PDB file of N, CA and C in Angstrom:
ATOM      1  N   GLU E  33       3.198  -4.204  -7.601  1.00  0.00           N
ATOM      2  CA  GLU E  33       3.661  -5.282  -6.809  1.00  0.00           C
ATOM      3  C   GLU E  33       3.160  -6.584  -7.410  1.00  0.00           C
ATOM      4  N   THR E  34       2.089  -6.605  -8.038  1.00  0.00           N
ATOM      5  CA  THR E  34       1.474  -7.873  -8.570  1.00  0.00           C
ATOM      6  C   THR E  34       2.431  -8.377  -9.670  1.00  0.00           C
ATOM      7  N   SER E  35       3.029  -7.537 -10.402  1.00  0.00           N
ATOM      8  CA  SER E  35       3.888  -7.982 -11.479  1.00  0.00           C
ATOM      9  C   SER E  35       5.156  -8.650 -11.018  1.00  0.00           C
ATOM     10  N   SER E  36       5.586  -8.336  -9.745  1.00  0.00           N
ATOM     11  CA  SER E  36       6.760  -9.027  -9.160  1.00  0.00           C
ATOM     12  C   SER E  36       6.397 -10.220  -8.391  1.00  0.00           C
ATOM     13  N   ALA E  37       5.210 -10.676  -8.200  1.00  0.00           N
ATOM     14  CA  ALA E  37       4.806 -11.784  -7.513  1.00  0.00           C
ATOM     15  C   ALA E  37       4.685 -13.011  -8.386  1.00  0.00           C
ATOM     16  N   VAL E  38       5.094 -14.109  -7.872  1.00  0.00           N
ATOM     17  CA  VAL E  38       5.037 -15.384  -8.593  1.00  0.00           C
ATOM     18  C   VAL E  38       4.160 -16.385  -7.808  1.00  0.00           C
ATOM     19  N   ALA E  39       3.018 -16.797  -8.386  1.00  0.00           N
ATOM     20  CA  ALA E  39       2.146 -17.678  -7.629  1.00  0.00           C
ATOM     21  C   ALA E  39       2.747 -19.007  -7.449  1.00  0.00           C
ATOM     22  N   ILE E  40       2.567 -19.659  -6.376  1.00  0.00           N
ATOM     23  CA  ILE E  40       3.106 -21.094  -6.020  1.00  0.00           C
ATOM     24  C   ILE E  40       1.922 -21.922  -5.642  1.00  0.00           C
ATOM     25  N   ASP E  41       1.834 -23.143  -6.272  1.00  0.00           N
ATOM     26  CA  ASP E  41       0.816 -23.971  -5.924  1.00  0.00           C
ATOM     27  C   ASP E  41       1.377 -25.457  -6.193  1.00  0.00           C
ATOM     28  N   ASN E  42       1.922 -26.012  -5.164  1.00  0.00           N
ATOM     29  CA  ASN E  42       2.436 -27.372  -5.220  1.00  0.00           C
ATOM     30  C   ASN E  42       2.455 -27.978  -3.856  1.00  0.00           C
ATOM     31  N   ALA E  43       2.742 -29.239  -3.719  1.00  0.00           N
ATOM     32  CA  ALA E  43       2.660 -29.969  -2.490  1.00  0.00           C
ATOM     33  C   ALA E  43       3.672 -29.513  -1.445  1.00  0.00           C
ATOM     34  N   ALA E  44       4.771 -28.940  -1.881  1.00  0.00           N
ATOM     35  CA  ALA E  44       5.837 -28.392  -1.036  1.00  0.00           C
ATOM     36  C   ALA E  44       5.360 -27.073  -0.273  1.00  0.00           C
ATOM     37  N   THR E  45       4.429 -26.422  -0.723  1.00  0.00           N
ATOM     38  CA  THR E  45       3.983 -25.221  -0.105  1.00  0.00           C
ATOM     39  C   THR E  45       2.638 -25.342   0.664  1.00  0.00           C
ATOM     40  N   VAL E  46       2.065 -26.457   0.604  1.00  0.00           N
ATOM     41  CA  VAL E  46       0.882 -26.692   1.274  1.00  0.00           C
ATOM     42  C   VAL E  46       0.993 -27.871   2.223  1.00  0.00           C
ATOM     43  N   ASN E  47       0.847 -27.701   3.560  1.00  0.00           N
ATOM     44  CA  ASN E  47       0.950 -28.827   4.494  1.00  0.00           C
ATOM     45  C   ASN E  47       0.308 -28.529   5.850  1.00  0.00           C
ATOM     46  N   ASP E  48       0.339 -29.436   6.671  1.00  0.00           N
ATOM     47  CA  ASP E  48      -0.346 -29.100   8.039  1.00  0.00           C
ATOM     48  C   ASP E  48       0.703 -29.085   9.149  1.00  0.00           C
ATOM     49  N   GLU E  49       2.035 -28.822   8.797  1.00  0.00           N
ATOM     50  CA  GLU E  49       3.003 -28.668   9.800  1.00  0.00           C
ATOM     51  C   GLU E  49       2.930 -27.353  10.526  1.00  0.00           C
ATOM     52  N   ASP E  50       3.505 -27.298  11.700  1.00  0.00           N
ATOM     53  CA  ASP E  50       3.673 -26.052  12.411  1.00  0.00           C
ATOM     54  C   ASP E  50       4.453 -25.080  11.838  1.00  0.00           C
ATOM     55  N   LEU E  51       4.082 -23.777  11.916  1.00  0.00           N
ATOM     56  CA  LEU E  51       4.880 -22.699  11.351  1.00  0.00           C
ATOM     57  C   LEU E  51       5.974 -22.374  12.396  1.00  0.00           C
ATOM     58  N   ARG E  52       7.257 -22.537  12.073  1.00  0.00           N
ATOM     59  CA  ARG E  52       8.293 -22.273  13.024  1.00  0.00           C
ATOM     60  C   ARG E  52       9.199 -21.199  12.576  1.00  0.00           C
ATOM     61  N   PHE E  53       9.575 -20.320  13.461  1.00  0.00           N
ATOM     62  CA  PHE E  53      10.675 -19.232  13.167  1.00  0.00           C
ATOM     63  C   PHE E  53      11.905 -19.494  13.840  1.00  0.00           C
ATOM     64  N   GLY E  54      13.010 -19.619  13.252  1.00  0.00           N
ATOM     65  CA  GLY E  54      14.329 -19.763  13.867  1.00  0.00           C
ATOM     66  C   GLY E  54      14.692 -21.220  14.235  1.00  0.00           C
ATOM     67  N   MET E  55      14.030 -22.158  13.877  1.00  0.00           N
ATOM     68  CA  MET E  55      14.372 -23.557  14.104  1.00  0.00           C
ATOM     69  C   MET E  55      13.961 -24.572  13.172  1.00  0.00           C
ATOM     70  N   GLN E  56      14.688 -25.628  12.987  1.00  0.00           N
ATOM     71  CA  GLN E  56      14.241 -26.679  12.182  1.00  0.00           C
ATOM     72  C   GLN E  56      13.346 -27.649  12.893  1.00  0.00           C
ATOM     73  N   ALA E  57      12.350 -28.248  12.283  1.00  0.00           N
ATOM     74  CA  ALA E  57      11.428 -29.213  12.900  1.00  0.00           C
ATOM     75  C   ALA E  57      12.091 -30.509  13.045  1.00  0.00           C
ATOM     76  N   ILE E  58      13.030 -30.904  12.118  1.00  0.00           N
ATOM     77  CA  ILE E  58      13.576 -32.260  12.118  1.00  0.00           C
ATOM     78  C   ILE E  58      14.623 -32.486  13.122  1.00  0.00           C
ATOM     79  N   THR E  59      15.472 -31.504  13.343  1.00  0.00           N
ATOM     80  CA  THR E  59      16.575 -31.590  14.341  1.00  0.00           C
ATOM     81  C   THR E  59      16.520 -30.354  15.247  1.00  0.00           C
ATOM     82  N   PRO E  60      16.981 -30.454  16.400  1.00  0.00           N
ATOM     83  CA  PRO E  60      17.041 -29.258  17.315  1.00  0.00           C
ATOM     84  C   PRO E  60      18.101 -28.321  17.038  1.00  0.00           C
ATOM     85  N   VAL E  61      18.070 -27.788  15.855  1.00  0.00           N
ATOM     86  CA  VAL E  61      19.071 -26.773  15.390  1.00  0.00           C
ATOM     87  C   VAL E  61      18.337 -25.436  15.368  1.00  0.00           C
ATOM     88  N   TYR E  62      18.861 -24.476  16.156  1.00  0.00           N
ATOM     89  CA  TYR E  62      18.165 -23.199  16.230  1.00  0.00           C
ATOM     90  C   TYR E  62      19.030 -22.183  15.495  1.00  0.00           C
ATOM     91  N   PHE E  63      18.387 -21.147  15.010  1.00  0.00           N
ATOM     92  CA  PHE E  63      18.970 -19.966  14.339  1.00  0.00           C
ATOM     93  C   PHE E  63      19.692 -19.140  15.476  1.00  0.00           C
ATOM     94  N   SER E  64      21.023 -18.940  15.184  1.00  0.00           N
ATOM     95  CA  SER E  64      21.812 -18.126  16.132  1.00  0.00           C
ATOM     96  C   SER E  64      22.038 -16.724  15.631  1.00  0.00           C
ATOM     97  N   GLY E  65      21.063 -15.850  15.771  1.00  0.00           N
ATOM     98  CA  GLY E  65      21.080 -14.457  15.235  1.00  0.00           C
ATOM     99  C   GLY E  65      19.796 -13.794  15.806  1.00  0.00           C
ATOM    100  N   LEU E  66      19.452 -12.664  15.199  1.00  0.00           N
ATOM    101  CA  LEU E  66      18.320 -11.789  15.631  1.00  0.00           C
ATOM    102  C   LEU E  66      17.392 -11.798  14.460  1.00  0.00           C
ATOM    103  N   ILE E  67      16.164 -11.884  14.782  1.00  0.00           N
ATOM    104  CA  ILE E  67      15.074 -11.744  13.728  1.00  0.00           C
ATOM    105  C   ILE E  67      14.391 -10.400  14.051  1.00  0.00           C
ATOM    106  N   ASP E  68      14.450  -9.479  13.212  1.00  0.00           N
ATOM    107  CA  ASP E  68      13.849  -8.134  13.358  1.00  0.00           C
ATOM    108  C   ASP E  68      12.422  -8.051  13.018  1.00  0.00           C
ATOM    109  N   GLU E  69      11.984  -8.838  11.987  1.00  0.00           N
ATOM    110  CA  GLU E  69      10.625  -8.679  11.448  1.00  0.00           C
ATOM    111  C   GLU E  69      10.284  -9.966  10.679  1.00  0.00           C
ATOM    112  N   VAL E  70       9.128 -10.421  10.710  1.00  0.00           N
ATOM    113  CA  VAL E  70       8.658 -11.587   9.955  1.00  0.00           C
ATOM    114  C   VAL E  70       7.425 -11.151   9.135  1.00  0.00           C
ATOM    115  N   ARG E  71       7.434 -11.462   7.763  1.00  0.00           N
ATOM    116  CA  ARG E  71       6.389 -11.116   6.907  1.00  0.00           C
ATOM    117  C   ARG E  71       6.028 -12.382   6.185  1.00  0.00           C
ATOM    118  N   ILE E  72       4.655 -12.647   6.049  1.00  0.00           N
ATOM    119  CA  ILE E  72       4.230 -13.793   5.365  1.00  0.00           C
ATOM    120  C   ILE E  72       3.232 -13.242   4.349  1.00  0.00           C
ATOM    121  N   ARG E  73       3.457 -13.603   3.111  1.00  0.00           N
ATOM    122  CA  ARG E  73       2.703 -13.102   1.907  1.00  0.00           C
ATOM    123  C   ARG E  73       1.877 -14.328   1.277  1.00  0.00           C
ATOM    124  N   SER E  74       0.776 -13.932   0.645  1.00  0.00           N
ATOM    125  CA  SER E  74      -0.020 -15.007   0.010  1.00  0.00           C
ATOM    126  C   SER E  74       0.571 -15.505  -1.320  1.00  0.00           C
ATOM    127  N   THR E  75       1.574 -14.880  -1.798  1.00  0.00           N
ATOM    128  CA  THR E  75       2.221 -15.269  -3.092  1.00  0.00           C
ATOM    129  C   THR E  75       3.765 -15.191  -2.881  1.00  0.00           C
ATOM    130  N   ALA E  76       4.507 -15.900  -3.598  1.00  0.00           N
ATOM    131  CA  ALA E  76       6.051 -15.828  -3.541  1.00  0.00           C
ATOM    132  C   ALA E  76       6.367 -14.533  -4.268  1.00  0.00           C
ATOM    133  N   ARG E  77       7.469 -13.920  -3.813  1.00  0.00           N
ATOM    134  CA  ARG E  77       7.980 -12.707  -4.495  1.00  0.00           C
ATOM    135  C   ARG E  77       9.378 -13.031  -4.963  1.00  0.00           C
ATOM    136  N   THR E  78       9.799 -12.233  -5.929  1.00  0.00           N
ATOM    137  CA  THR E  78      11.071 -12.375  -6.563  1.00  0.00           C
ATOM    138  C   THR E  78      12.100 -11.720  -5.622  1.00  0.00           C
ATOM    139  N   GLN E  79      13.335 -12.050  -5.844  1.00  0.00           N
ATOM    140  CA  GLN E  79      14.386 -11.598  -4.993  1.00  0.00           C
ATOM    141  C   GLN E  79      14.503  -9.965  -5.047  1.00  0.00           C
ATOM    142  N   THR E  80      14.259  -9.550  -6.211  1.00  0.00           N
ATOM    143  CA  THR E  80      14.299  -8.141  -6.423  1.00  0.00           C
ATOM    144  C   THR E  80      13.129  -7.406  -5.665  1.00  0.00           C
ATOM    145  N   ALA E  81      11.886  -7.959  -5.677  1.00  0.00           N
ATOM    146  CA  ALA E  81      10.761  -7.430  -4.974  1.00  0.00           C
ATOM    147  C   ALA E  81      11.071  -7.433  -3.500  1.00  0.00           C
ATOM    148  N   ILE E  82      11.728  -8.516  -2.961  1.00  0.00           N
ATOM    149  CA  ILE E  82      12.031  -8.509  -1.564  1.00  0.00           C
ATOM    150  C   ILE E  82      13.006  -7.493  -1.171  1.00  0.00           C
ATOM    151  N   ARG E  83      14.042  -7.515  -1.890  1.00  0.00           N
ATOM    152  CA  ARG E  83      15.144  -6.449  -1.705  1.00  0.00           C
ATOM    153  C   ARG E  83      14.710  -5.003  -1.694  1.00  0.00           C
ATOM    154  N   ASP E  84      13.810  -4.735  -2.618  1.00  0.00           N
ATOM    155  CA  ASP E  84      13.227  -3.390  -2.799  1.00  0.00           C
ATOM    156  C   ASP E  84      12.442  -2.916  -1.579  1.00  0.00           C
ATOM    157  N   THR E  85      11.884  -3.774  -0.843  1.00  0.00           N
ATOM    158  CA  THR E  85      11.028  -3.371   0.339  1.00  0.00           C
ATOM    159  C   THR E  85      11.520  -3.827   1.698  1.00  0.00           C
ATOM    160  N   MET E  86      12.690  -4.648   1.698  1.00  0.00           N
ATOM    161  CA  MET E  86      13.064  -5.239   2.949  1.00  0.00           C
ATOM    162  C   MET E  86      13.448  -4.241   4.094  1.00  0.00           C
ATOM    163  N   CYS E  87      13.809  -3.061   3.695  1.00  0.00           N
ATOM    164  CA  CYS E  87      14.234  -2.020   4.775  1.00  0.00           C
ATOM    165  C   CYS E  87      13.087  -1.040   4.980  1.00  0.00           C
ATOM    166  N   GLN E  88      11.909  -1.193   4.381  1.00  0.00           N
ATOM    167  CA  GLN E  88      10.927  -0.182   4.556  1.00  0.00           C
ATOM    168  C   GLN E  88       9.989  -0.704   5.718  1.00  0.00           C
ATOM    169  N   LYS E  89       9.454   0.280   6.401  1.00  0.00           N
ATOM    170  CA  LYS E  89       8.473  -0.127   7.544  1.00  0.00           C
ATOM    171  C   LYS E  89       7.109  -0.233   6.868  1.00  0.00           C
ATOM    172  N   LEU E  90       6.528  -1.366   7.223  1.00  0.00           N
ATOM    173  CA  LEU E  90       5.192  -1.569   6.601  1.00  0.00           C
ATOM    174  C   LEU E  90       4.083  -1.064   7.518  1.00  0.00           C
ATOM    175  N   SER E  91       2.912  -0.913   6.900  1.00  0.00           N
ATOM    176  CA  SER E  91       1.696  -0.437   7.751  1.00  0.00           C
ATOM    177  C   SER E  91       0.954  -1.695   8.203  1.00  0.00           C
ATOM    178  N   GLY E  92       1.242  -2.883   7.522  1.00  0.00           N
ATOM    179  CA  GLY E  92       0.468  -4.079   7.801  1.00  0.00           C
ATOM    180  C   GLY E  92      -0.710  -4.188   6.898  1.00  0.00           C
ATOM    181  N   LEU E  93      -0.947  -3.184   6.043  1.00  0.00           N
ATOM    182  CA  LEU E  93      -2.155  -3.316   5.213  1.00  0.00           C
ATOM    183  C   LEU E  93      -1.833  -3.496   3.713  1.00  0.00           C
ATOM    184  N   GLU E  94      -0.527  -3.851   3.439  1.00  0.00           N
ATOM    185  CA  GLU E  94      -0.115  -4.033   2.052  1.00  0.00           C
ATOM    186  C   GLU E  94      -0.730  -5.218   1.387  1.00  0.00           C
ATOM    187  N   SER E  95      -0.931  -5.125   0.060  1.00  0.00           N
ATOM    188  CA  SER E  95      -1.575  -6.082  -0.637  1.00  0.00           C
ATOM    189  C   SER E  95      -0.772  -7.398  -0.610  1.00  0.00           C
ATOM    190  N   GLY E  96      -1.452  -8.576  -0.335  1.00  0.00           N
ATOM    191  CA  GLY E  96      -0.773  -9.813  -0.283  1.00  0.00           C
ATOM    192  C   GLY E  96      -0.153 -10.157   1.019  1.00  0.00           C
ATOM    193  N   LEU E  97      -0.113  -9.268   1.961  1.00  0.00           N
ATOM    194  CA  LEU E  97       0.491  -9.453   3.154  1.00  0.00           C
ATOM    195  C   LEU E  97      -0.512 -10.175   4.153  1.00  0.00           C
ATOM    196  N   VAL E  98      -0.279 -11.475   4.614  1.00  0.00           N
ATOM    197  CA  VAL E  98      -1.233 -12.162   5.368  1.00  0.00           C
ATOM    198  C   VAL E  98      -0.784 -12.418   6.764  1.00  0.00           C
ATOM    199  N   GLY E  99       0.489 -12.116   7.104  1.00  0.00           N
ATOM    200  CA  GLY E  99       1.117 -12.316   8.419  1.00  0.00           C
ATOM    201  C   GLY E  99       2.276 -11.288   8.556  1.00  0.00           C
ATOM    202  N   PHE E 100       2.249 -10.535   9.659  1.00  0.00           N
ATOM    203  CA  PHE E 100       3.237  -9.488   9.831  1.00  0.00           C
ATOM    204  C   PHE E 100       3.581  -9.307  11.283  1.00  0.00           C
ATOM    205  N   TRP E 101       4.788  -9.500  11.703  1.00  0.00           N
ATOM    206  CA  TRP E 101       5.184  -9.441  13.155  1.00  0.00           C
ATOM    207  C   TRP E 101       6.427  -8.518  13.201  1.00  0.00           C
ATOM    208  N   ARG E 102       6.303  -7.316  13.736  1.00  0.00           N
ATOM    209  CA  ARG E 102       7.383  -6.414  13.964  1.00  0.00           C
ATOM    210  C   ARG E 102       7.945  -6.717  15.323  1.00  0.00           C
ATOM    211  N   LEU E 103       9.118  -7.144  15.347  1.00  0.00           N
ATOM    212  CA  LEU E 103       9.667  -7.704  16.630  1.00  0.00           C
ATOM    213  C   LEU E 103      10.614  -6.720  17.301  1.00  0.00           C
ATOM    214  N   ASP E 104      10.474  -5.503  16.944  1.00  0.00           N
ATOM    215  CA  ASP E 104      11.172  -4.492  17.608  1.00  0.00           C
ATOM    216  C   ASP E 104      10.426  -3.584  18.579  1.00  0.00           C
ATOM    217  N   GLU E 105       9.296  -4.120  18.947  1.00  0.00           N
ATOM    218  CA  GLU E 105       8.394  -3.208  19.730  1.00  0.00           C
ATOM    219  C   GLU E 105       8.662  -3.662  21.255  1.00  0.00           C
TER     220      GLU E 105
END
């Protein structure tokens, strides 16, 4: 999994803004759909790495996983 991760370090990824799921901070536009699960990792992942694990249930102890909300409980 380390080989498929890409480290990011720039101003666009570091800020003090609130973390929002399903809405934009600038305009009151909300996501019109369902969110099944939210995963936050400490590094960016490639599209292939995301696709390979997106349908797998996680334990919450995976390397690089810093936030994990299973919304089907």
